[in-house]
């Protein structure tokens, strides 16, 4: 089995708001191995992007605080790194592609200037070498006429091309880990498929590990090796991708799968999980999904289920339905 590149250990990221403390990431532990794609899924506000921001050390103080845990990258705890050490890692060892390329690219700089900057900063290339490598990268992500695109501004490109440029910038310094935060959400379906193909191709060519953040289980099925399902700041299920789709255990995961449209299947209305995500400042020491769950028992309202394997060691769930203690309450 490949070596672990990133290990989140009991990560706690909190935000201090006027209404109280929001535990956006609550005791989260998982690993990403070398060359592996790990899909992190869940509804908006479940903590998936904050987990990635914590890894990049982009959680903004004083409101946002990493309150506990460790994030090991190649065995070293990133939370102990100072600003200078972190800026050496960011963009070089770990890079990120955001959801909306238009707001991530600088509108007043040419594409060439934006790709060459990290090459000169992290790889210490001179201007001429950086330009050569930038043109190679533009071509690598499948954009024709790379020399011409080098001098273009972001507004002159389509959404799909801008996202390809974001991928080129993210890959410019051969990162070991690429974080893709909803990389295809803002794109139409055809371009979405092209971007996913491109990421898959680049991953097999370059061997980069990917942390893929999405709410789209279709994207996870196509791309991920392993899946983490988050709800209200916690991991509630994790499994290898085929196992998760074959045998989902947690009622929330089952709901997400049921809510996915199926081609050629007539449905009067698309299923949606009833209720709302709970108010993050009012979470108790219970199953956070309890008031949306059709299987809710008394114990679910008062006690948090343990997160552990029930059968296959790689498939873990936090649900009282799979615990002896829970079965006694049925
Ligand atoms: Fe439902 Fe209880 Fe399982 Fe939570 S612990 S998902 S409420 S059955």
mmCIF file of C-alpha atoms and ligand atoms in Angstrom:
data_model
loop_
_atom_site.group_PDB
_atom_site.id
_atom_site.type_symbol
_atom_site.label_atom_id
_atom_site.label_comp_id
_atom_site.label_asym_id
_atom_site.label_seq_id
_atom_site.Cartn_x
_atom_site.Cartn_y
_atom_site.Cartn_z
ATOM 1 C CA UNK A 1 0.000 0.000 0.000
ATOM 2 C CA UNK A 2 1.263 3.513 -0.881
ATOM 3 C CA UNK A 3 2.661 5.761 1.855
ATOM 4 C CA UNK A 4 0.437 8.265 3.659
ATOM 5 C CA UNK A 5 1.091 11.769 2.315
ATOM 6 C CA UNK A 6 -1.363 13.671 4.520
ATOM 7 C CA UNK A 7 -2.816 12.632 7.857
ATOM 8 C CA UNK A 8 -5.521 14.662 9.563
ATOM 9 C CA UNK A 9 -5.533 13.670 13.219
ATOM 10 C CA UNK A 10 -8.444 14.785 15.404
ATOM 11 C CA UNK A 11 -8.592 18.149 13.626
ATOM 12 C CA UNK A 12 -10.730 20.822 15.304
ATOM 13 C CA UNK A 13 -11.381 24.092 13.463
ATOM 14 C CA UNK A 14 -13.690 26.556 15.158
ATOM 15 C CA UNK A 15 -15.162 29.940 14.272
ATOM 16 C CA UNK A 16 -16.044 32.406 16.992
ATOM 17 C CA UNK A 17 -19.251 34.205 15.991
ATOM 18 C CA UNK A 18 -21.573 36.579 17.847
ATOM 19 C CA UNK A 19 -24.053 33.669 18.165
ATOM 20 C CA UNK A 20 -21.455 31.313 19.677
ATOM 21 C CA UNK A 21 -18.708 28.899 18.653
ATOM 22 C CA UNK A 22 -19.184 27.048 15.375
ATOM 23 C CA UNK A 23 -17.286 23.752 15.315
ATOM 24 C CA UNK A 24 -16.896 23.718 11.535
ATOM 25 C CA UNK A 25 -14.514 20.737 11.727
ATOM 26 C CA UNK A 26 -15.029 18.531 14.745
ATOM 27 C CA UNK A 27 -12.561 15.722 15.543
ATOM 28 C CA UNK A 28 -11.799 14.863 11.918
ATOM 29 C CA UNK A 29 -9.210 12.161 11.136
ATOM 30 C CA UNK A 30 -8.369 10.647 7.754
ATOM 31 C CA UNK A 31 -5.424 10.107 5.423
ATOM 32 C CA UNK A 32 -4.552 10.709 1.805
ATOM 33 C CA UNK A 33 -1.991 8.301 0.344
ATOM 34 C CA UNK A 34 0.529 8.994 -2.397
ATOM 35 C CA UNK A 35 -1.128 8.936 -5.808
ATOM 36 C CA UNK A 36 -4.598 8.499 -4.296
ATOM 37 C CA UNK A 37 -7.734 10.580 -4.920
ATOM 38 C CA UNK A 38 -9.832 11.045 -1.805
ATOM 39 C CA UNK A 39 -13.321 12.469 -2.344
ATOM 40 C CA UNK A 40 -14.724 14.547 0.528
ATOM 41 C CA UNK A 41 -18.496 14.870 0.139
ATOM 42 C CA UNK A 42 -21.389 16.471 1.952
ATOM 43 C CA UNK A 43 -23.851 19.369 1.763
ATOM 44 C CA UNK A 44 -22.764 23.009 1.952
ATOM 45 C CA UNK A 45 -21.553 23.905 5.426
ATOM 46 C CA UNK A 46 -20.590 20.331 6.395
ATOM 47 C CA UNK A 47 -16.929 21.308 6.906
ATOM 48 C CA UNK A 48 -15.274 19.914 3.769
ATOM 49 C CA UNK A 49 -13.829 23.216 2.488
ATOM 50 C CA UNK A 50 -12.808 24.302 5.998
ATOM 51 C CA UNK A 51 -10.854 21.032 6.311
ATOM 52 C CA UNK A 52 -8.953 21.967 3.136
ATOM 53 C CA UNK A 53 -8.460 25.567 4.308
ATOM 54 C CA UNK A 54 -7.051 24.228 7.583
ATOM 55 C CA UNK A 55 -4.586 22.092 5.611
ATOM 56 C CA UNK A 56 -3.459 25.171 3.674
ATOM 57 C CA UNK A 57 -3.406 27.172 6.935
ATOM 58 C CA UNK A 58 -5.799 29.697 5.383
ATOM 59 C CA UNK A 59 -8.261 29.819 8.287
ATOM 60 C CA UNK A 60 -8.402 33.457 9.227
ATOM 61 C CA UNK A 61 -7.793 34.590 12.794
ATOM 62 C CA UNK A 62 -9.150 36.010 15.032
ATOM 63 C CA UNK A 63 -12.545 34.470 14.197
ATOM 64 C CA UNK A 64 -11.259 31.225 12.736
ATOM 65 C CA UNK A 65 -9.013 29.072 14.922
ATOM 66 C CA UNK A 66 -7.498 25.643 14.530
ATOM 67 C CA UNK A 67 -8.320 24.608 18.063
ATOM 68 C CA UNK A 68 -6.777 21.150 18.150
ATOM 69 C CA UNK A 69 -5.333 18.144 16.382
ATOM 70 C CA UNK A 70 -2.536 17.684 13.880
ATOM 71 C CA UNK A 71 -2.173 17.831 10.105
ATOM 72 C CA UNK A 72 0.833 15.762 9.113
ATOM 73 C CA UNK A 73 2.280 16.307 5.644
ATOM 74 C CA UNK A 74 5.029 13.792 4.878
ATOM 75 C CA UNK A 75 5.149 13.148 8.616
ATOM 76 C CA UNK A 76 5.578 16.801 9.703
ATOM 77 C CA UNK A 77 2.846 18.718 11.497
ATOM 78 C CA UNK A 78 1.895 21.709 9.325
ATOM 79 C CA UNK A 79 0.244 23.354 12.333
ATOM 80 C CA UNK A 80 3.720 23.854 13.832
ATOM 81 C CA UNK A 81 5.078 25.597 10.712
ATOM 82 C CA UNK A 82 5.705 29.353 10.777
ATOM 83 C CA UNK A 83 4.420 31.693 8.033
ATOM 84 C CA UNK A 84 7.607 31.477 5.983
ATOM 85 C CA UNK A 85 7.736 27.673 6.096
ATOM 86 C CA UNK A 86 4.056 27.520 5.150
ATOM 87 C CA UNK A 87 4.432 29.839 2.169
ATOM 88 C CA UNK A 88 7.162 27.532 0.850
ATOM 89 C CA UNK A 89 4.719 24.598 0.988
ATOM 90 C CA UNK A 90 1.676 26.456 -0.407
ATOM 91 C CA UNK A 91 1.621 26.519 -4.188
ATOM 92 C CA UNK A 92 4.656 24.239 -4.370
ATOM 93 C CA UNK A 93 4.039 21.051 -2.387
ATOM 94 C CA UNK A 94 0.282 21.595 -1.995
ATOM 95 C CA UNK A 95 -1.830 23.603 -4.397
ATOM 96 C CA UNK A 96 -5.511 24.297 -4.761
ATOM 97 C CA UNK A 97 -8.046 24.770 -7.561
ATOM 98 C CA UNK A 98 -11.075 26.784 -6.522
ATOM 99 C CA UNK A 99 -14.643 26.519 -7.740
ATOM 100 C CA UNK A 100 -14.860 29.847 -9.553
ATOM 101 C CA UNK A 101 -11.845 30.479 -11.799
ATOM 102 C CA UNK A 102 -12.918 34.037 -12.647
ATOM 103 C CA UNK A 103 -12.627 35.185 -9.048
ATOM 104 C CA UNK A 104 -9.413 33.191 -8.463
ATOM 105 C CA UNK A 105 -7.511 34.607 -11.440
ATOM 106 C CA UNK A 106 -6.270 38.183 -11.259
ATOM 107 C CA UNK A 107 -8.185 40.169 -13.924
ATOM 108 C CA UNK A 108 -5.413 42.740 -14.467
ATOM 109 C CA UNK A 109 -2.575 40.279 -15.062
ATOM 110 C CA UNK A 110 -2.070 38.229 -18.212
ATOM 111 C CA UNK A 111 -2.327 34.446 -18.052
ATOM 112 C CA UNK A 112 1.421 34.286 -18.672
ATOM 113 C CA UNK A 113 2.201 36.552 -15.711
ATOM 114 C CA UNK A 114 0.007 34.424 -13.432
ATOM 115 C CA UNK A 115 1.585 31.118 -14.463
ATOM 116 C CA UNK A 116 5.179 32.341 -14.414
ATOM 117 C CA UNK A 117 4.942 33.911 -10.932
ATOM 118 C CA UNK A 118 4.967 30.615 -8.946
ATOM 119 C CA UNK A 119 7.598 29.188 -11.309
ATOM 120 C CA UNK A 120 9.974 32.062 -10.559
ATOM 121 C CA UNK A 121 9.112 32.131 -6.850
ATOM 122 C CA UNK A 122 9.206 28.421 -6.000
ATOM 123 C CA UNK A 123 11.362 26.870 -8.734
ATOM 124 C CA UNK A 124 13.654 29.927 -9.036
ATOM 125 C CA UNK A 125 13.414 29.901 -12.856
ATOM 126 C CA UNK A 126 14.477 33.038 -14.704
ATOM 127 C CA UNK A 127 11.889 34.880 -16.843
ATOM 128 C CA UNK A 128 12.818 33.089 -20.079
ATOM 129 C CA UNK A 129 12.752 29.590 -18.530
ATOM 130 C CA UNK A 130 9.478 30.381 -16.735
ATOM 131 C CA UNK A 131 7.858 31.498 -20.002
ATOM 132 C CA UNK A 132 8.960 28.282 -21.745
ATOM 133 C CA UNK A 133 7.564 26.131 -18.916
ATOM 134 C CA UNK A 134 4.317 28.197 -18.787
ATOM 135 C CA UNK A 135 3.702 27.627 -22.489
ATOM 136 C CA UNK A 136 4.307 23.890 -21.979
ATOM 137 C CA UNK A 137 1.793 23.898 -19.103
ATOM 138 C CA UNK A 138 -0.863 25.729 -21.160
ATOM 139 C CA UNK A 139 -0.414 23.107 -23.832
ATOM 140 C CA UNK A 140 -0.427 20.257 -21.242
ATOM 141 C CA UNK A 141 -3.919 21.259 -20.071
ATOM 142 C CA UNK A 142 -5.160 21.001 -23.648
ATOM 143 C CA UNK A 143 -5.439 24.653 -24.684
ATOM 144 C CA UNK A 144 -4.559 25.321 -28.336
ATOM 145 C CA UNK A 145 -2.339 28.282 -29.395
ATOM 146 C CA UNK A 146 -0.517 28.409 -26.021
ATOM 147 C CA UNK A 147 1.848 31.250 -27.120
ATOM 148 C CA UNK A 148 -1.158 33.455 -27.863
ATOM 149 C CA UNK A 149 -3.006 32.497 -24.659
ATOM 150 C CA UNK A 150 0.151 33.378 -22.674
ATOM 151 C CA UNK A 151 -0.500 37.075 -23.483
ATOM 152 C CA UNK A 152 -4.311 36.939 -22.962
ATOM 153 C CA UNK A 153 -6.241 38.282 -19.969
ATOM 154 C CA UNK A 154 -8.701 36.038 -18.039
ATOM 155 C CA UNK A 155 -11.795 37.847 -19.436
ATOM 156 C CA UNK A 156 -10.742 36.877 -22.956
ATOM 157 C CA UNK A 157 -11.090 33.141 -22.162
ATOM 158 C CA UNK A 158 -14.156 30.907 -21.714
ATOM 159 C CA UNK A 159 -15.059 29.418 -18.289
ATOM 160 C CA UNK A 160 -13.647 26.011 -19.274
ATOM 161 C CA UNK A 161 -10.376 27.549 -20.469
ATOM 162 C CA UNK A 162 -10.036 29.597 -17.265
ATOM 163 C CA UNK A 163 -10.494 26.440 -15.205
ATOM 164 C CA UNK A 164 -7.803 24.717 -17.320
ATOM 165 C CA UNK A 165 -5.509 27.688 -16.611
ATOM 166 C CA UNK A 166 -6.232 27.307 -12.872
ATOM 167 C CA UNK A 167 -5.205 23.644 -13.186
ATOM 168 C CA UNK A 168 -2.037 24.687 -15.073
ATOM 169 C CA UNK A 169 -1.142 27.168 -12.280
ATOM 170 C CA UNK A 170 -1.918 24.566 -9.604
ATOM 171 C CA UNK A 171 0.297 21.989 -11.322
ATOM 172 C CA UNK A 172 3.075 24.420 -12.286
ATOM 173 C CA UNK A 173 5.432 23.414 -9.467
ATOM 174 C CA UNK A 174 4.639 19.661 -9.573
ATOM 175 C CA UNK A 175 2.765 19.615 -6.247
ATOM 176 C CA UNK A 176 2.523 16.386 -4.291
ATOM 177 C CA UNK A 177 -1.065 17.196 -3.335
ATOM 178 C CA UNK A 178 -3.710 18.968 -5.386
ATOM 179 C CA UNK A 179 -6.816 20.176 -3.556
ATOM 180 C CA UNK A 180 -9.731 20.526 -5.983
ATOM 181 C CA UNK A 181 -12.581 22.395 -4.290
ATOM 182 C CA UNK A 182 -15.734 21.857 -6.372
ATOM 183 C CA UNK A 183 -13.579 22.176 -9.512
ATOM 184 C CA UNK A 184 -16.406 21.672 -11.973
ATOM 185 C CA UNK A 185 -19.448 23.165 -10.216
ATOM 186 C CA UNK A 186 -19.417 26.455 -12.137
ATOM 187 C CA UNK A 187 -19.044 24.741 -15.536
ATOM 188 C CA UNK A 188 -21.560 23.270 -17.937
ATOM 189 C CA UNK A 189 -21.799 19.486 -18.239
ATOM 190 C CA UNK A 190 -19.658 19.004 -21.361
ATOM 191 C CA UNK A 191 -16.829 21.167 -20.030
ATOM 192 C CA UNK A 192 -17.231 19.457 -16.630
ATOM 193 C CA UNK A 193 -16.537 16.065 -18.243
ATOM 194 C CA UNK A 194 -13.506 17.475 -20.087
ATOM 195 C CA UNK A 195 -12.028 18.949 -16.888
ATOM 196 C CA UNK A 196 -12.519 15.651 -15.014
ATOM 197 C CA UNK A 197 -10.855 13.740 -17.875
ATOM 198 C CA UNK A 198 -7.986 16.210 -17.778
ATOM 199 C CA UNK A 199 -7.509 15.826 -14.004
ATOM 200 C CA UNK A 200 -7.555 12.026 -14.316
ATOM 201 C CA UNK A 201 -5.034 12.108 -17.153
ATOM 202 C CA UNK A 202 -2.725 14.488 -15.279
ATOM 203 C CA UNK A 203 -2.956 12.394 -12.142
ATOM 204 C CA UNK A 204 -1.878 9.232 -13.961
ATOM 205 C CA UNK A 205 0.882 11.134 -15.800
ATOM 206 C CA UNK A 206 2.246 13.048 -12.777
ATOM 207 C CA UNK A 207 1.226 10.792 -9.850
ATOM 208 C CA UNK A 208 -0.243 13.713 -7.867
ATOM 209 C CA UNK A 209 -2.512 12.911 -4.893
ATOM 210 C CA UNK A 210 -5.869 14.684 -5.044
ATOM 211 C CA UNK A 211 -8.226 15.826 -2.294
ATOM 212 C CA UNK A 212 -11.464 16.264 -4.220
ATOM 213 C CA UNK A 213 -14.106 18.326 -2.438
ATOM 214 C CA UNK A 214 -17.565 18.054 -3.918
ATOM 215 C CA UNK A 215 -21.260 17.656 -3.217
ATOM 216 C CA UNK A 216 -21.623 15.665 -6.435
ATOM 217 C CA UNK A 217 -21.531 11.894 -5.946
ATOM 218 C CA UNK A 218 -21.299 11.401 -9.716
ATOM 219 C CA UNK A 219 -17.945 13.213 -9.712
ATOM 220 C CA UNK A 220 -16.804 11.107 -6.742
ATOM 221 C CA UNK A 221 -17.796 7.852 -8.476
ATOM 222 C CA UNK A 222 -15.756 8.819 -11.532
ATOM 223 C CA UNK A 223 -12.686 10.203 -9.813
ATOM 224 C CA UNK A 224 -12.133 8.983 -6.251
ATOM 225 C CA UNK A 225 -10.407 5.908 -4.852
ATOM 226 C CA UNK A 226 -11.666 6.523 -1.351
ATOM 227 C CA UNK A 227 -14.597 8.569 0.010
ATOM 228 C CA UNK A 228 -15.095 10.595 3.191
ATOM 229 C CA UNK A 229 -18.694 11.660 3.931
ATOM 230 C CA UNK A 230 -19.033 14.668 6.245
ATOM 231 C CA UNK A 231 -22.078 16.012 8.049
ATOM 232 C CA UNK A 232 -22.212 18.994 10.423
ATOM 233 C CA UNK A 233 -18.432 19.098 10.876
ATOM 234 C CA UNK A 234 -17.932 15.357 11.441
ATOM 235 C CA UNK A 235 -17.020 12.351 9.337
ATOM 236 C CA UNK A 236 -20.027 10.055 9.442
ATOM 237 C CA UNK A 237 -18.882 7.421 6.925
ATOM 238 C CA UNK A 238 -15.747 6.506 4.986
ATOM 239 C CA UNK A 239 -14.992 3.658 2.602
ATOM 240 C CA UNK A 240 -13.263 2.732 -0.654
ATOM 241 C CA UNK A 241 -15.381 4.182 -3.467
ATOM 242 C CA UNK A 242 -16.808 0.894 -4.845
ATOM 243 C CA UNK A 243 -17.678 -0.310 -1.334
ATOM 244 C CA UNK A 244 -19.470 2.949 -0.506
ATOM 245 C CA UNK A 245 -21.623 2.832 -3.625
ATOM 246 C CA UNK A 246 -22.311 -0.916 -3.260
ATOM 247 C CA UNK A 247 -23.104 -0.904 0.443
ATOM 248 C CA UNK A 248 -23.738 2.573 1.891
ATOM 249 C CA UNK A 249 -24.356 2.264 5.628
ATOM 250 C CA UNK A 250 -25.164 5.649 7.156
ATOM 251 C CA UNK A 251 -28.742 6.894 6.541
ATOM 252 C CA UNK A 252 -27.323 10.264 5.398
ATOM 253 C CA UNK A 253 -25.104 8.609 2.745
ATOM 254 C CA UNK A 254 -28.072 6.503 1.633
ATOM 255 C CA UNK A 255 -30.112 9.734 1.354
ATOM 256 C CA UNK A 256 -27.406 11.425 -0.739
ATOM 257 C CA UNK A 257 -27.318 8.446 -3.101
ATOM 258 C CA UNK A 258 -31.102 8.375 -3.344
ATOM 259 C CA UNK A 259 -31.126 12.114 -4.160
ATOM 260 C CA UNK A 260 -28.986 11.551 -7.244
ATOM 261 C CA UNK A 261 -30.911 11.566 -10.565
ATOM 262 C CA UNK A 262 -30.671 8.299 -12.527
ATOM 263 C CA UNK A 263 -30.723 8.290 -16.336
ATOM 264 C CA UNK A 264 -33.610 6.297 -17.861
ATOM 265 C CA UNK A 265 -35.396 6.036 -14.533
ATOM 266 C CA UNK A 266 -38.759 7.795 -14.407
ATOM 267 C CA UNK A 267 -39.148 9.794 -11.211
ATOM 268 C CA UNK A 268 -42.142 11.969 -10.390
ATOM 269 C CA UNK A 269 -39.997 14.104 -8.092
ATOM 270 C CA UNK A 270 -36.338 13.920 -7.279
ATOM 271 C CA UNK A 271 -35.816 12.663 -3.709
ATOM 272 C CA UNK A 272 -34.425 15.144 -1.217
ATOM 273 C CA UNK A 273 -33.349 14.432 2.356
ATOM 274 C CA UNK A 274 -36.056 15.919 4.602
ATOM 275 C CA UNK A 275 -35.280 18.799 6.973
ATOM 276 C CA UNK A 276 -32.330 21.138 7.201
ATOM 277 C CA UNK A 277 -28.724 20.920 8.331
ATOM 278 C CA UNK A 278 -28.804 21.786 12.084
ATOM 279 C CA UNK A 279 -27.787 25.205 13.370
ATOM 280 C CA UNK A 280 -24.017 24.825 13.916
ATOM 281 C CA UNK A 281 -24.030 26.739 17.205
ATOM 282 C CA UNK A 282 -26.692 24.473 18.673
ATOM 283 C CA UNK A 283 -25.127 21.074 18.100
ATOM 284 C CA UNK A 284 -25.335 18.761 21.081
ATOM 285 C CA UNK A 285 -23.505 15.622 22.104
ATOM 286 C CA UNK A 286 -25.795 13.448 19.980
ATOM 287 C CA UNK A 287 -26.123 12.216 16.409
ATOM 288 C CA UNK A 288 -26.258 15.506 14.476
ATOM 289 C CA UNK A 289 -28.434 13.869 11.824
ATOM 290 C CA UNK A 290 -31.079 12.688 14.292
ATOM 291 C CA UNK A 291 -33.886 15.100 13.432
ATOM 292 C CA UNK A 292 -33.656 14.252 9.713
ATOM 293 C CA UNK A 293 -33.289 10.503 10.143
ATOM 294 C CA UNK A 294 -36.194 8.102 9.642
ATOM 295 C CA UNK A 295 -34.483 5.499 11.865
ATOM 296 C CA UNK A 296 -33.870 7.839 14.808
ATOM 297 C CA UNK A 297 -34.001 6.104 18.223
ATOM 298 C CA UNK A 298 -33.943 7.582 21.722
ATOM 299 C CA UNK A 299 -30.208 6.992 22.102
ATOM 300 C CA UNK A 300 -29.523 8.996 18.896
ATOM 301 C CA UNK A 301 -30.962 12.135 20.520
ATOM 302 C CA UNK A 302 -28.745 11.983 23.584
ATOM 303 C CA UNK A 303 -25.499 10.236 22.701
ATOM 304 C CA UNK A 304 -23.028 10.492 19.859
ATOM 305 C CA UNK A 305 -22.490 7.212 17.995
ATOM 306 C CA UNK A 306 -18.862 5.989 17.841
ATOM 307 C CA UNK A 307 -17.152 6.103 14.444
ATOM 308 C CA UNK A 308 -15.860 2.651 13.653
ATOM 309 C CA UNK A 309 -15.772 -0.295 11.264
ATOM 310 C CA UNK A 310 -18.627 -2.763 11.165
ATOM 311 C CA UNK A 311 -17.249 -5.622 9.086
ATOM 312 C CA UNK A 312 -14.786 -4.442 6.431
ATOM 313 C CA UNK A 313 -11.960 -2.608 8.240
ATOM 314 C CA UNK A 314 -11.799 0.134 5.625
ATOM 315 C CA UNK A 315 -15.523 0.901 5.865
ATOM 316 C CA UNK A 316 -16.377 2.954 8.950
ATOM 317 C CA UNK A 317 -19.673 4.520 10.035
ATOM 318 C CA UNK A 318 -20.962 6.560 12.954
ATOM 319 C CA UNK A 319 -24.484 5.251 13.488
ATOM 320 C CA UNK A 320 -26.264 3.557 16.370
ATOM 321 C CA UNK A 321 -28.020 1.178 13.940
ATOM 322 C CA UNK A 322 -24.770 -0.805 13.749
ATOM 323 C CA UNK A 323 -23.988 -0.842 17.479
ATOM 324 C CA UNK A 324 -25.142 -3.364 20.092
ATOM 325 C CA UNK A 325 -26.026 -0.475 22.392
ATOM 326 C CA UNK A 326 -28.202 1.024 19.646
ATOM 327 C CA UNK A 327 -29.869 -2.281 18.833
ATOM 328 C CA UNK A 328 -31.035 -2.509 22.460
ATOM 329 C CA UNK A 329 -32.965 0.751 21.902
ATOM 330 C CA UNK A 330 -34.778 -0.350 18.732
HETATM 331 FE FE1 LIG B 1 -30.108 7.863 12.344
HETATM 332 FE FE2 LIG B 1 -29.542 7.275 14.845
HETATM 333 FE FE3 LIG B 1 -27.961 6.472 12.916
HETATM 334 FE FE4 LIG B 1 -28.085 9.037 13.591
HETATM 335 S S1 LIG B 1 -27.340 7.348 14.858
HETATM 336 S S2 LIG B 1 -28.079 8.225 11.569
HETATM 337 S S3 LIG B 1 -30.249 9.229 14.057
HETATM 338 S S4 LIG B 1 -30.058 5.852 13.246
#
